[in-house]
mmCIF file of C-alpha atoms and ligand atoms in Angstrom:
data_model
loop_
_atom_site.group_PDB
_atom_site.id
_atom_site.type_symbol
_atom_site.label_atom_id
_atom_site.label_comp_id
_atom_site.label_asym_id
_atom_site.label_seq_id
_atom_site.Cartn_x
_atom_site.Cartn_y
_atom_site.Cartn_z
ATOM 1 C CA UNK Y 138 -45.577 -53.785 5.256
ATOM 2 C CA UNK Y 139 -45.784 -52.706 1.870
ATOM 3 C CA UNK Y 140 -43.845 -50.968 -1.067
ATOM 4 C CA UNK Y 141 -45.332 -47.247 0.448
ATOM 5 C CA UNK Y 142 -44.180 -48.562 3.481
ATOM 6 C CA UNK Y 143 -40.191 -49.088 2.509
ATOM 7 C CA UNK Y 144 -40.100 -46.037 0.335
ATOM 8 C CA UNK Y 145 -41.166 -43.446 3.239
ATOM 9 C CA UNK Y 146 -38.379 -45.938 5.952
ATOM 10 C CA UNK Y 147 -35.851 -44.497 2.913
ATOM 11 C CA UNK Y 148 -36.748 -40.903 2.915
ATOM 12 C CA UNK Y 149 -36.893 -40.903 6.290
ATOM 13 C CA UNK Y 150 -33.391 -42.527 6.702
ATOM 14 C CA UNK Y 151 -31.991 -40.459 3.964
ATOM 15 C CA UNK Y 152 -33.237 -37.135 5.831
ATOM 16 C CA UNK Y 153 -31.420 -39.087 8.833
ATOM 17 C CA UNK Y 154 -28.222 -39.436 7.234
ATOM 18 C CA UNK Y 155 -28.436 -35.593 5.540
ATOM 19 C CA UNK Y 156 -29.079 -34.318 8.756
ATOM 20 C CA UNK Y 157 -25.677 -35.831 10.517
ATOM 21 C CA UNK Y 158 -23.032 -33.552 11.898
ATOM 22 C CA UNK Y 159 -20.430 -36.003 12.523
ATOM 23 C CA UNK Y 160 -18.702 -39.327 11.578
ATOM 24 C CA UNK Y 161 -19.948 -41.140 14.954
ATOM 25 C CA UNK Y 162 -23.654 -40.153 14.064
ATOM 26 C CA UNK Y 163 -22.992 -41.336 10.380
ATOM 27 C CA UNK Y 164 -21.546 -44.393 11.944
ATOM 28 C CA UNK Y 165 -24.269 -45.118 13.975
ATOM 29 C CA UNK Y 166 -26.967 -44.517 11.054
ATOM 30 C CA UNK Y 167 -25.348 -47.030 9.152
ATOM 31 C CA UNK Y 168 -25.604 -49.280 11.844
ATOM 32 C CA UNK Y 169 -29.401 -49.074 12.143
ATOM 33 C CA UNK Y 170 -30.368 -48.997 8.815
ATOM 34 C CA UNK Y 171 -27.856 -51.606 6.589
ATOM 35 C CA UNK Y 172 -26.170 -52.872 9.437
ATOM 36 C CA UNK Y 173 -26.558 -56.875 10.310
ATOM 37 C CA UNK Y 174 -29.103 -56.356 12.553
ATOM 38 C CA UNK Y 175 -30.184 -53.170 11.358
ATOM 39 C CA UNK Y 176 -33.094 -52.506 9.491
ATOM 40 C CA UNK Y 177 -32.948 -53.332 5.844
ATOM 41 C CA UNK Y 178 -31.844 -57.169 7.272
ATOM 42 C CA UNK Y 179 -35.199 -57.020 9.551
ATOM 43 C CA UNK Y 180 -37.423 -56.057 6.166
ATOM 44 C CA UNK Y 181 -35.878 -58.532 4.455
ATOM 45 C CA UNK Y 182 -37.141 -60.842 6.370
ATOM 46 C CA UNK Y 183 -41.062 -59.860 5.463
ATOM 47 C CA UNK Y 184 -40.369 -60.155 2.113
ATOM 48 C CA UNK Y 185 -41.972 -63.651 1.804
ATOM 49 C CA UNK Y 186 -45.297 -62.246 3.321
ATOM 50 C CA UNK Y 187 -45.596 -59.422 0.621
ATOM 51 C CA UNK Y 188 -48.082 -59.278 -1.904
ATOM 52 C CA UNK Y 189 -45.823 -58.468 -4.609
ATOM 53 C CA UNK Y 190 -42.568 -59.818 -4.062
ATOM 54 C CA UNK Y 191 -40.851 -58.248 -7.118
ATOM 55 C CA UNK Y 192 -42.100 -54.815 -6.625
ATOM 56 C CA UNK Y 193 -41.099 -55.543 -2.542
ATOM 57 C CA UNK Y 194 -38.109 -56.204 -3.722
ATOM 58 C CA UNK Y 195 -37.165 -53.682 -5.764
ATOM 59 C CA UNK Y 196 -38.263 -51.267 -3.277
ATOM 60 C CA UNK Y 197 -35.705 -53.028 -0.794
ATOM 61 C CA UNK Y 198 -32.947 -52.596 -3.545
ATOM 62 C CA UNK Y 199 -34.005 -48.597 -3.621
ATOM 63 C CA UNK Y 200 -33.500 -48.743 0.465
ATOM 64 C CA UNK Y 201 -30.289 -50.638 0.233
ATOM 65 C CA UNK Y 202 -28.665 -48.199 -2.606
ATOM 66 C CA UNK Y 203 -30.295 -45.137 -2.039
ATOM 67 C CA UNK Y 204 -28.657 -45.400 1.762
ATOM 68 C CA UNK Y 205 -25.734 -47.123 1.080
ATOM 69 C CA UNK Y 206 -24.312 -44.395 -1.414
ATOM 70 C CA UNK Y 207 -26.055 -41.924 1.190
ATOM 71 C CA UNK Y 208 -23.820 -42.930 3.947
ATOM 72 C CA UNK Y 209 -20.629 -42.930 1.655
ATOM 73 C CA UNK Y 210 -21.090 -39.783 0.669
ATOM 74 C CA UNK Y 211 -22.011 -38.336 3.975
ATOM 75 C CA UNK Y 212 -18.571 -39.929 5.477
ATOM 76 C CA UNK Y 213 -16.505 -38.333 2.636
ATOM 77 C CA UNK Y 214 -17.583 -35.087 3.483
ATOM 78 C CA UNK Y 215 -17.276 -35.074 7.004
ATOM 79 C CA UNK Y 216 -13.953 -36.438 6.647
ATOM 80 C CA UNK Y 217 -12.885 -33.625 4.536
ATOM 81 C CA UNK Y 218 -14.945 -31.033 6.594
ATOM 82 C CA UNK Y 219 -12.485 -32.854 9.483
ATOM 83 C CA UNK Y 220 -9.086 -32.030 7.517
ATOM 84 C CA UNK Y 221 -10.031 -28.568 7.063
ATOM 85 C CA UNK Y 222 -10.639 -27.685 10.835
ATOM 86 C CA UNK Y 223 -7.624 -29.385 11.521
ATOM 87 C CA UNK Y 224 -5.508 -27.418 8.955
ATOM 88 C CA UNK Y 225 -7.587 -23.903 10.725
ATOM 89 C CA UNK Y 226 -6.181 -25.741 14.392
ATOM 90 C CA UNK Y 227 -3.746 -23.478 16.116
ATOM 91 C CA UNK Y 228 -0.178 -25.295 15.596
ATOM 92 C CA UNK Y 229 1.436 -25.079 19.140
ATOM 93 C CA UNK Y 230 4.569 -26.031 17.722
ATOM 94 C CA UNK Y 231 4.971 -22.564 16.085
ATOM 95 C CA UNK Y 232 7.452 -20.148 16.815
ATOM 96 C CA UNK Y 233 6.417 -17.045 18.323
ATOM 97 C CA UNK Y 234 5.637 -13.866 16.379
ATOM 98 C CA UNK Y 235 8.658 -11.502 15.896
ATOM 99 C CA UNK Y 236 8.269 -8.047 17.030
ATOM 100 C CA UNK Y 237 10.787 -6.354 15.330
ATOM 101 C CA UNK Y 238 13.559 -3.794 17.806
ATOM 102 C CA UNK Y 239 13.285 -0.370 17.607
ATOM 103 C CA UNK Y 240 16.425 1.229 18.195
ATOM 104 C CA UNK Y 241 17.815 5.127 18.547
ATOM 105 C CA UNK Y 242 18.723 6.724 15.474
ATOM 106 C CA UNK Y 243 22.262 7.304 15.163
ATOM 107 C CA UNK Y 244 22.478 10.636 15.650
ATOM 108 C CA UNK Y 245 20.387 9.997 19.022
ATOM 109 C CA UNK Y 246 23.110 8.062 19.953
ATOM 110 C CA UNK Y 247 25.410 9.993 19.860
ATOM 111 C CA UNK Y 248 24.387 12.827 21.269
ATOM 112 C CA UNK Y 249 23.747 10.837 23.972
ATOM 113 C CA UNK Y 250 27.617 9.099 24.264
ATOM 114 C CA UNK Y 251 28.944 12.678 23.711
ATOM 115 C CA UNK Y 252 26.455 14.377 26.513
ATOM 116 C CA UNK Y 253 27.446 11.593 28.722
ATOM 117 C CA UNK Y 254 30.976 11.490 28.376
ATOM 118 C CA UNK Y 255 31.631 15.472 29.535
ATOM 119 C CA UNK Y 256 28.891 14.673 32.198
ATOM 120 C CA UNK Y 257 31.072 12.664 33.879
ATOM 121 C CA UNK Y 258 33.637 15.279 33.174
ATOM 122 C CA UNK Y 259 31.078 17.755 35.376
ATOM 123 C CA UNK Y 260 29.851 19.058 32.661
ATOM 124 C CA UNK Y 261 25.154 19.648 32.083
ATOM 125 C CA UNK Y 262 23.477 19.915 29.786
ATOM 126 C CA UNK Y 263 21.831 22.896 28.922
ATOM 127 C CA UNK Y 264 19.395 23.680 25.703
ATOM 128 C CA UNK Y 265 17.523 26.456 24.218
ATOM 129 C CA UNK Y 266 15.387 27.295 21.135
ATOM 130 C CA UNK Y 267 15.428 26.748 17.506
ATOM 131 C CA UNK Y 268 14.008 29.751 16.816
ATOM 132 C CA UNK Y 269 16.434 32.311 17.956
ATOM 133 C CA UNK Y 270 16.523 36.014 18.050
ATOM 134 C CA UNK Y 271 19.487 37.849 16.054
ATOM 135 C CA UNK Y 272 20.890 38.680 19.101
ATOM 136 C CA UNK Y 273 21.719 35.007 20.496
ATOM 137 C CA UNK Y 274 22.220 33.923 17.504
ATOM 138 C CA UNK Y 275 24.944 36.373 16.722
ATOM 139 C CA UNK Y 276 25.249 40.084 18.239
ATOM 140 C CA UNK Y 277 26.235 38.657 21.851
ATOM 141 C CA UNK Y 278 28.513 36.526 20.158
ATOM 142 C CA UNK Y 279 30.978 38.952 18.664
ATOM 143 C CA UNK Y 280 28.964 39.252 15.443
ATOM 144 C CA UNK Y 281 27.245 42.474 14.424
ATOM 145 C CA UNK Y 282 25.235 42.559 11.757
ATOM 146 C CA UNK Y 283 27.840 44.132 9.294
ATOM 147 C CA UNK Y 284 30.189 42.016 10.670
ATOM 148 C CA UNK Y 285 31.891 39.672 7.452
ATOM 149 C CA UNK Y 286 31.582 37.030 9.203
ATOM 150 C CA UNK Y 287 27.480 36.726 9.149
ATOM 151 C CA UNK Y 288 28.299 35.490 5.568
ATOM 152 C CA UNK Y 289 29.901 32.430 6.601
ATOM 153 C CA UNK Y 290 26.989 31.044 7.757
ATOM 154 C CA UNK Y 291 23.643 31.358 5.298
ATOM 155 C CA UNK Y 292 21.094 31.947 7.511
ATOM 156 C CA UNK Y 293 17.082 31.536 7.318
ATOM 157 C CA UNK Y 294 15.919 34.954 8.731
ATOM 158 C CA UNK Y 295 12.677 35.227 10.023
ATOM 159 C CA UNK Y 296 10.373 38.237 10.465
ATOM 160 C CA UNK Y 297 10.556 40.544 13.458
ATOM 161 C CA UNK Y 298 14.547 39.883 14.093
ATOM 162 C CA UNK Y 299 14.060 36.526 14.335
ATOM 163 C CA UNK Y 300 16.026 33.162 12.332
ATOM 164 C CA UNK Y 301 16.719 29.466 12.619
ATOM 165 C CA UNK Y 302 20.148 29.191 15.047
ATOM 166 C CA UNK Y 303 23.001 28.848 12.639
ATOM 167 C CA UNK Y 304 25.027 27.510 15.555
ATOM 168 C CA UNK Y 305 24.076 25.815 18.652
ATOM 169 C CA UNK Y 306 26.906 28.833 19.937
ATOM 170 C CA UNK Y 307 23.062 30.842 20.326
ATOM 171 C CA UNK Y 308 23.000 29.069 24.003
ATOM 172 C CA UNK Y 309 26.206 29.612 25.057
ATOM 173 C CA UNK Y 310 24.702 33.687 25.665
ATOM 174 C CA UNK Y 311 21.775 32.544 27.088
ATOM 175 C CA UNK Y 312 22.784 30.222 29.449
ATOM 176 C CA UNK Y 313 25.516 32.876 30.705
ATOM 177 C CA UNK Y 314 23.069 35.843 30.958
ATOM 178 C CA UNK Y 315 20.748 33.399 33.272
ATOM 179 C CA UNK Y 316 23.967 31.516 35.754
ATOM 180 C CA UNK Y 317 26.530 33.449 37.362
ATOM 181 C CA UNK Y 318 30.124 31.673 36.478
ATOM 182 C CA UNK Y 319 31.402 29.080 37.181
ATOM 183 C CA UNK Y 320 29.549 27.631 33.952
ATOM 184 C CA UNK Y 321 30.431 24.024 32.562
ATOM 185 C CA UNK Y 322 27.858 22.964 29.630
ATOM 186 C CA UNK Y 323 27.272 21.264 26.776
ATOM 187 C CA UNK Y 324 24.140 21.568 24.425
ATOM 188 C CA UNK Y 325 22.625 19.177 21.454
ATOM 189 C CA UNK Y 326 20.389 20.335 19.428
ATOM 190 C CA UNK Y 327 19.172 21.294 15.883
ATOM 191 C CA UNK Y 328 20.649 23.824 13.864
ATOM 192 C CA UNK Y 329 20.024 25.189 10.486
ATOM 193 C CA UNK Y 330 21.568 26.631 7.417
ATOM 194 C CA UNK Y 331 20.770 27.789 3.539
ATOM 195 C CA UNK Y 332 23.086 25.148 2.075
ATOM 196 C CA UNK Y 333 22.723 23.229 -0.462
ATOM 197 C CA UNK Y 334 21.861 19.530 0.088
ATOM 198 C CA UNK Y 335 24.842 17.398 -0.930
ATOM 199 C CA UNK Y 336 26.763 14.212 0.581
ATOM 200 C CA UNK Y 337 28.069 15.972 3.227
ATOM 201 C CA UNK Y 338 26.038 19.081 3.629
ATOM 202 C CA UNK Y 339 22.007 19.102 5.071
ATOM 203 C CA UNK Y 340 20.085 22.587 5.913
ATOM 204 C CA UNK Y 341 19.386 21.126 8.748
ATOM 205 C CA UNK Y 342 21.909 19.577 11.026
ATOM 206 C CA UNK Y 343 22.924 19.074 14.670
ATOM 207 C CA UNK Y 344 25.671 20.839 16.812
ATOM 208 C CA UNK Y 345 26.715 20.100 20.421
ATOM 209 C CA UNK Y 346 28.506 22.630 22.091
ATOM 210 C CA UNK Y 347 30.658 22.688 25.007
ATOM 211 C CA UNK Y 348 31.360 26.319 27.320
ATOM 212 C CA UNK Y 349 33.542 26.277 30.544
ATOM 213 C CA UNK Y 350 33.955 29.337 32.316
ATOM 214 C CA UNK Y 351 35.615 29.861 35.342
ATOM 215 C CA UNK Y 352 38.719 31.549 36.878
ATOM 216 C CA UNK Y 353 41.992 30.772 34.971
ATOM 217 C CA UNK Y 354 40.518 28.579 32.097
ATOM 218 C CA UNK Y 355 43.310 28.552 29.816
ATOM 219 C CA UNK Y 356 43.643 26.814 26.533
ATOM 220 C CA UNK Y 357 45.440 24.355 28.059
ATOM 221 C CA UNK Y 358 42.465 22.781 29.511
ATOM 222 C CA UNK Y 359 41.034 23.033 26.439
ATOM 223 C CA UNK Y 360 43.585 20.769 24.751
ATOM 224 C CA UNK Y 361 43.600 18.282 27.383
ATOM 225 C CA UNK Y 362 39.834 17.727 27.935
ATOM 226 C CA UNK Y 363 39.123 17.629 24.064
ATOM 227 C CA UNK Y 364 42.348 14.508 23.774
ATOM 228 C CA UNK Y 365 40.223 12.994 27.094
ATOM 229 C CA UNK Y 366 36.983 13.290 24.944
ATOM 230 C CA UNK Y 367 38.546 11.690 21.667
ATOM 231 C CA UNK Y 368 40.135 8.947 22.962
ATOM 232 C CA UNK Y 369 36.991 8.014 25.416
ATOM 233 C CA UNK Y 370 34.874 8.247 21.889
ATOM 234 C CA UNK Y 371 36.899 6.992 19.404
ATOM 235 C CA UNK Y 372 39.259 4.971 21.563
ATOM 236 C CA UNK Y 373 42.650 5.638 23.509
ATOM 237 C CA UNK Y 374 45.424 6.412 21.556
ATOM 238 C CA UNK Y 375 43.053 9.235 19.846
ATOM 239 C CA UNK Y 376 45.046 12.604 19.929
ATOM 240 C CA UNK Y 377 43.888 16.040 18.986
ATOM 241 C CA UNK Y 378 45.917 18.364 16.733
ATOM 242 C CA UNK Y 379 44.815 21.981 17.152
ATOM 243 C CA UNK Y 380 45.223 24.503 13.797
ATOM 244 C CA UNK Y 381 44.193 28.273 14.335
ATOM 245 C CA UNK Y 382 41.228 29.622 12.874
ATOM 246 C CA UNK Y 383 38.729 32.080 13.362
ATOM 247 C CA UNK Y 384 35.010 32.493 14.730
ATOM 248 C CA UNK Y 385 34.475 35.816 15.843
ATOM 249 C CA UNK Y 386 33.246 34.545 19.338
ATOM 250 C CA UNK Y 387 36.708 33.251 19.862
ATOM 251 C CA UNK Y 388 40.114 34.362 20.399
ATOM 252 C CA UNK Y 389 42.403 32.495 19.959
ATOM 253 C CA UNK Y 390 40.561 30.113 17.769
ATOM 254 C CA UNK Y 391 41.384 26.380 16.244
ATOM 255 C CA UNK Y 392 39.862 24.244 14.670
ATOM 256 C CA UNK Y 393 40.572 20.960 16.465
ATOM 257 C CA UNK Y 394 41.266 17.491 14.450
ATOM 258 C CA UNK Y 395 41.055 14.173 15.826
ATOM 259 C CA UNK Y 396 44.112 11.304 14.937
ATOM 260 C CA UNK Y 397 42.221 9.042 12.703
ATOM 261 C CA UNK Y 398 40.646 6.283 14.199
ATOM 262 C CA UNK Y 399 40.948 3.992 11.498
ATOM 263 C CA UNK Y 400 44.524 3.646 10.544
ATOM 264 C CA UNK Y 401 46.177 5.540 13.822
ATOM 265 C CA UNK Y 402 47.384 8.050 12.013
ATOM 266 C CA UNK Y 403 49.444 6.354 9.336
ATOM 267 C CA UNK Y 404 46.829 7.760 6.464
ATOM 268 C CA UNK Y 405 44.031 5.541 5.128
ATOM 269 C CA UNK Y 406 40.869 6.661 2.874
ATOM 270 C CA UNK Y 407 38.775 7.467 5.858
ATOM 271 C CA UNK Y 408 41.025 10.301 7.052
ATOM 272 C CA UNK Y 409 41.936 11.354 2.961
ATOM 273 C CA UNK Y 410 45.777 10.224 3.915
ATOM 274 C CA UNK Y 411 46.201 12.680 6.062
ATOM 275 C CA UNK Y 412 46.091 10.398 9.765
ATOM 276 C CA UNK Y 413 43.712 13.547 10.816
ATOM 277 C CA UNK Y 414 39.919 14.127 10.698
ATOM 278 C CA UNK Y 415 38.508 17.836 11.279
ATOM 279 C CA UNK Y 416 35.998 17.258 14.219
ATOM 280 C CA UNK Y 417 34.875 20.370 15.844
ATOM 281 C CA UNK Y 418 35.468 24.370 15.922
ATOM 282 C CA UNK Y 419 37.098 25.579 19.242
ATOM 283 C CA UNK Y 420 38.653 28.907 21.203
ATOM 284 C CA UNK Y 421 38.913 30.762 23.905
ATOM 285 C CA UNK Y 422 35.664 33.007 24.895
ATOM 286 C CA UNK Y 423 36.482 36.393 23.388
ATOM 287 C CA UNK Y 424 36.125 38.984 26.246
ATOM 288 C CA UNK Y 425 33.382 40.952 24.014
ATOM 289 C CA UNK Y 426 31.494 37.548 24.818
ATOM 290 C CA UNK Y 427 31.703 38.168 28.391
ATOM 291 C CA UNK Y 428 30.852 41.341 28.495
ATOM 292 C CA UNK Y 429 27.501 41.256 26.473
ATOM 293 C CA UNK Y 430 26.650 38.836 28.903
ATOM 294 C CA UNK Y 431 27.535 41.029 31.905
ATOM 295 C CA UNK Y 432 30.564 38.833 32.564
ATOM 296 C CA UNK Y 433 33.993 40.617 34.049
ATOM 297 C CA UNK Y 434 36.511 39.213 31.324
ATOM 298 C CA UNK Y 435 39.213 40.374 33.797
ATOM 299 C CA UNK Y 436 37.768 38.097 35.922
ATOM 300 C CA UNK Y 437 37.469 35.210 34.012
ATOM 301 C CA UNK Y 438 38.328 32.944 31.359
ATOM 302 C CA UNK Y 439 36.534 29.967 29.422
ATOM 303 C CA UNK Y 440 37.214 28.128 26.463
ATOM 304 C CA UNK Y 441 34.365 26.825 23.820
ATOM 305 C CA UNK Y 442 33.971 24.289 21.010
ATOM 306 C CA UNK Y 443 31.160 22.987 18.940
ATOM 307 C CA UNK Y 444 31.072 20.156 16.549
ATOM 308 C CA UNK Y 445 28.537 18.862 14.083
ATOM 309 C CA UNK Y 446 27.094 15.501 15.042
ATOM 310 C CA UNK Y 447 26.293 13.777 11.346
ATOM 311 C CA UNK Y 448 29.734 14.605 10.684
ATOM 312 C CA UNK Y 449 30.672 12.401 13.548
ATOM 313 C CA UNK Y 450 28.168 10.108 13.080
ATOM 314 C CA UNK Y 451 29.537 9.786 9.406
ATOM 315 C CA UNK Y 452 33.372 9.735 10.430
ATOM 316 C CA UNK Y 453 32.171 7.027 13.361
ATOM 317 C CA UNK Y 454 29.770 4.567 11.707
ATOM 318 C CA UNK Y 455 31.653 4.541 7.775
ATOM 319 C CA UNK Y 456 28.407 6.636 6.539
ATOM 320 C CA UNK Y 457 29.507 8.004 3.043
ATOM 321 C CA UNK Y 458 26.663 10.429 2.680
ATOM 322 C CA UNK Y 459 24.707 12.543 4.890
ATOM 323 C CA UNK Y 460 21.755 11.839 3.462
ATOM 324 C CA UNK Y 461 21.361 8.512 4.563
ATOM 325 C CA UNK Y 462 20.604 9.476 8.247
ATOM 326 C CA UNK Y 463 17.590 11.463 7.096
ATOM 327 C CA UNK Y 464 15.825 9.135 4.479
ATOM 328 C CA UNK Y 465 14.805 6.712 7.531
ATOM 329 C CA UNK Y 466 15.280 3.462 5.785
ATOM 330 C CA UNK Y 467 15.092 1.836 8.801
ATOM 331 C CA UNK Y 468 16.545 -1.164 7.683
ATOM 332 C CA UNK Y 469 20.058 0.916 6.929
ATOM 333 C CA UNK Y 470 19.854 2.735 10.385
ATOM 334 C CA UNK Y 471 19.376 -0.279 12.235
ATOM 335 C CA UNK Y 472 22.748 -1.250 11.334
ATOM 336 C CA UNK Y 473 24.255 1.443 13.615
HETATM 337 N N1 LIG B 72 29.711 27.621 16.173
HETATM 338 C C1 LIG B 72 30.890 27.251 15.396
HETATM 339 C C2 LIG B 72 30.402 26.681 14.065
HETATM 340 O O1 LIG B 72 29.243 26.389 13.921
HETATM 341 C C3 LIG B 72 31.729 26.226 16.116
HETATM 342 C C4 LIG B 72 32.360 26.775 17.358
HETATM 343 C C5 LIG B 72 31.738 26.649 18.575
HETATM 344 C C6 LIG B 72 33.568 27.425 17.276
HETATM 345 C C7 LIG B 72 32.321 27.151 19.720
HETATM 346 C C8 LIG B 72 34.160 27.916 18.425
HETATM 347 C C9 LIG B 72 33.548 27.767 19.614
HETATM 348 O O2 LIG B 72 31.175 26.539 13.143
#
C-alpha cells in the first residue's frame, strides 16, 4: 500500500459517492469508506508498515476530508432534491376542482315558464321564420302597405319583398293557412325592429304570441285566461286590467296590464305608482284576418295577444336596463 495507492481508493470513492441517487446509497457509502469498520479505519491500520509515514499520512487525511465533506454534501442535496418531489406530490387532501354551472339565460327561461304554462292550458307551440315575407309579416294581418299603421313599427326590409318579422303576429297567418280551426298556439321567437338602442329598447327582441280560434271565442276568455296566466307567473292575487287600443289585426283591441307584483297594487317604483305594469298587446282576431287565411269569420272567433319577453324578464328579475341581457356578463346573468 502506498500514497498512489490511497489517492486512486479516494477518487474512486468520490466517483462512488457522486454517482449516488439516494440517501440509503449515500448512507451505505459512508459506511464503507469512514465508517468504524469501513475502510479508511482498515488503512489506518498499515500505516506503520509504510515507507513514508508522513506523506501516508497525509494522503489518509486527503481520504478522510475529501470523503467526509463528499458525503455531506451529497446528503444535503438529496435531502433537498427529497423536499422538492414531495412539494410536486399530489395532495389527496385537496378539494376537488370546481366546474363552474352553466345555466339558461333569462330570457330562455322564460320563454320556457311562459310556453309551459298555456301548454298545460292546451295550448302548442308553433314557430316560423325570422326572415319573413311582407305578406306574413303584415298584408294577412290587416296591414297593407299604405296602411298608417306600417309606421308604428320600423322595419328592416329586405330585397325581393322580404324583412326581419316586426312581430312574432307573422305566425299567427301561417300557422292558420296550414291547420284547419280549432287553433290554440303560442310562439317564441326573435323579432326585430329599427329602434334605437336605449334602456328599454333593443333592435332585436323577443315576442311570444298566443292565437285561439275556435267557435264562440269571445273576449271573455280572453280576460280570464290572461288573469290565469298572470297570477300562475307572477303569483296569485295577479289581476289583469284591460285598456283599448289598436293593432290593425285586432278588433276590439287592449292592451292588457298586469297588477304589480311588487307592491299588490298599492303603487311602488317598480310599477311607476301606478299598482299596474303594461305586459302584452291583445284583441280579438279581426275577421279580415280570417279571411286572408281562408277562415269563415262567421264561423268563428279567436282572440290574440303578444308580449315582449325582455320586458318581462326586466319587470320579473328587477333588470333596470335591457341591455344587460345581451352583454353576456355571465357573472350578472347567473344571478337570474
Ligand atoms: N304584435 C303586437 C305588437 O308587437 C302585439 C299583439 C299581438 C297585439 C297579438 C294584438 C294581438 O305590438
Amino acid at each position: 500500500m502506498d500514497v498512489q495507492e490511497v489517492d486512486r481508493l479516494t477518487e474512486a470513492a468520490l466517483a462512488e459517492i457522486g454517482a449516488a441517487q439516494d440517501l440509503s446509497v449515500a448512507e451505505a457509502l459512508r459506511v464503507k469508506y469512514i465508517g468504524r469498520n469501513g475502510l479508511l479505519p482498515e488503512l489506518m491500520k498499515q500505516m506503520k508498515d509504510a515507507m513514508d509515514k508522513r506523506a501516508m499520512g497525509q494522503a489518509l487525511n486527503r481520504f478522510k476530508v475529501s470523503v467526509t465533506d463528499a458525503l455531506v454534501e451529497k446528503k444535503a442535496q438529496l435531502e433537498a432534491a427529497a423536499k422538492t418531489i414531495q412539494a410536486d406530490a399530489f395532495d389527496w387532501s385537496l378539494p376537488g376542482r370546481w366546474a363552474p354551472r352553466g345555466r339558461l339565460h333569462p330570457v330562455t327561461q322564460l320563454i320556457e315558464r311562459v310556453c309551459a304554462l298555456f301548454r298545460r292550458m292546451g295550448f302548442v307551440v308553433a314557430d316560423g321564420p325570422d326572415v319573413e315575407t311582407e305578406y306574413y309579416n303584415f298584408d294577412a294581418l290587416n296591414t297593407p302597405a299604405d296602411h298608417v299603421s306600417r309606421d308604428m313599427q320600423d322595419t328592416f326590409y329586405l330585397p325581393g319583398g322580404l324583412l326581419l318579422r316586426t312581430q312574432t303576429s307573422a305566425v299567427q297567418a301561417r300557422y292558420m293557412q296550414a291547420h284547419p280551426p280549432p287553433v290554440r298556439i303560442v310562439c317564441p321567437g326573435r323579432c326585430y325592429r329599427r329602434d334605437t338602442t336605449d334602456a328599454t329598447h333593443s333592435a332585436n327582441f323577443h315576442q311570444i304570441e298566443g292565437l285561439y280560434v275556435d267557435e264562440r271565442v269571445s273576449l271573455a276568455d280572453l280576460k280570464s285566461d290572461l288573469d290565469h296566466f298572470a297570477g300562475e307567473l307572477m303569483g296569485s292575487g295577479v289581476k289583469t286590467r284591460f285598456r283599448t287600443h289598436f293593432f290593425p289585426f285586432t278588433e276590439p283591441s287592449v292592451e292588457v296590464d298586469f297588477s304589480c307584483h311588487m307592491c299588490g297594487g298599492r303603487g311602488c317604483r317598480v310599477c311607476k305608482h301606478s299598482g299596474w305594469i303594461e305586459i302584452m298587446g291583445a284583441g280579438m282576431v279581426d275577421p279580415n284576418v280570417f279571411k286572408a287565411v281562408g277562415y269563415d269569420p262567421e264561423k268563428v272567433t279567436g282572440y290574440a295577444f303578444g308580449m315582449g319577453i325582455e320586458r318581462l324578464a326586466m319587470i320579473l328579475f328587477g333588470i333596470d336596463d335591457i341591455r344587460r341581457l345581451y352583454e353576456n356578463d355571465a357573472r350578472y346573468l347567473a344571478q337570474f
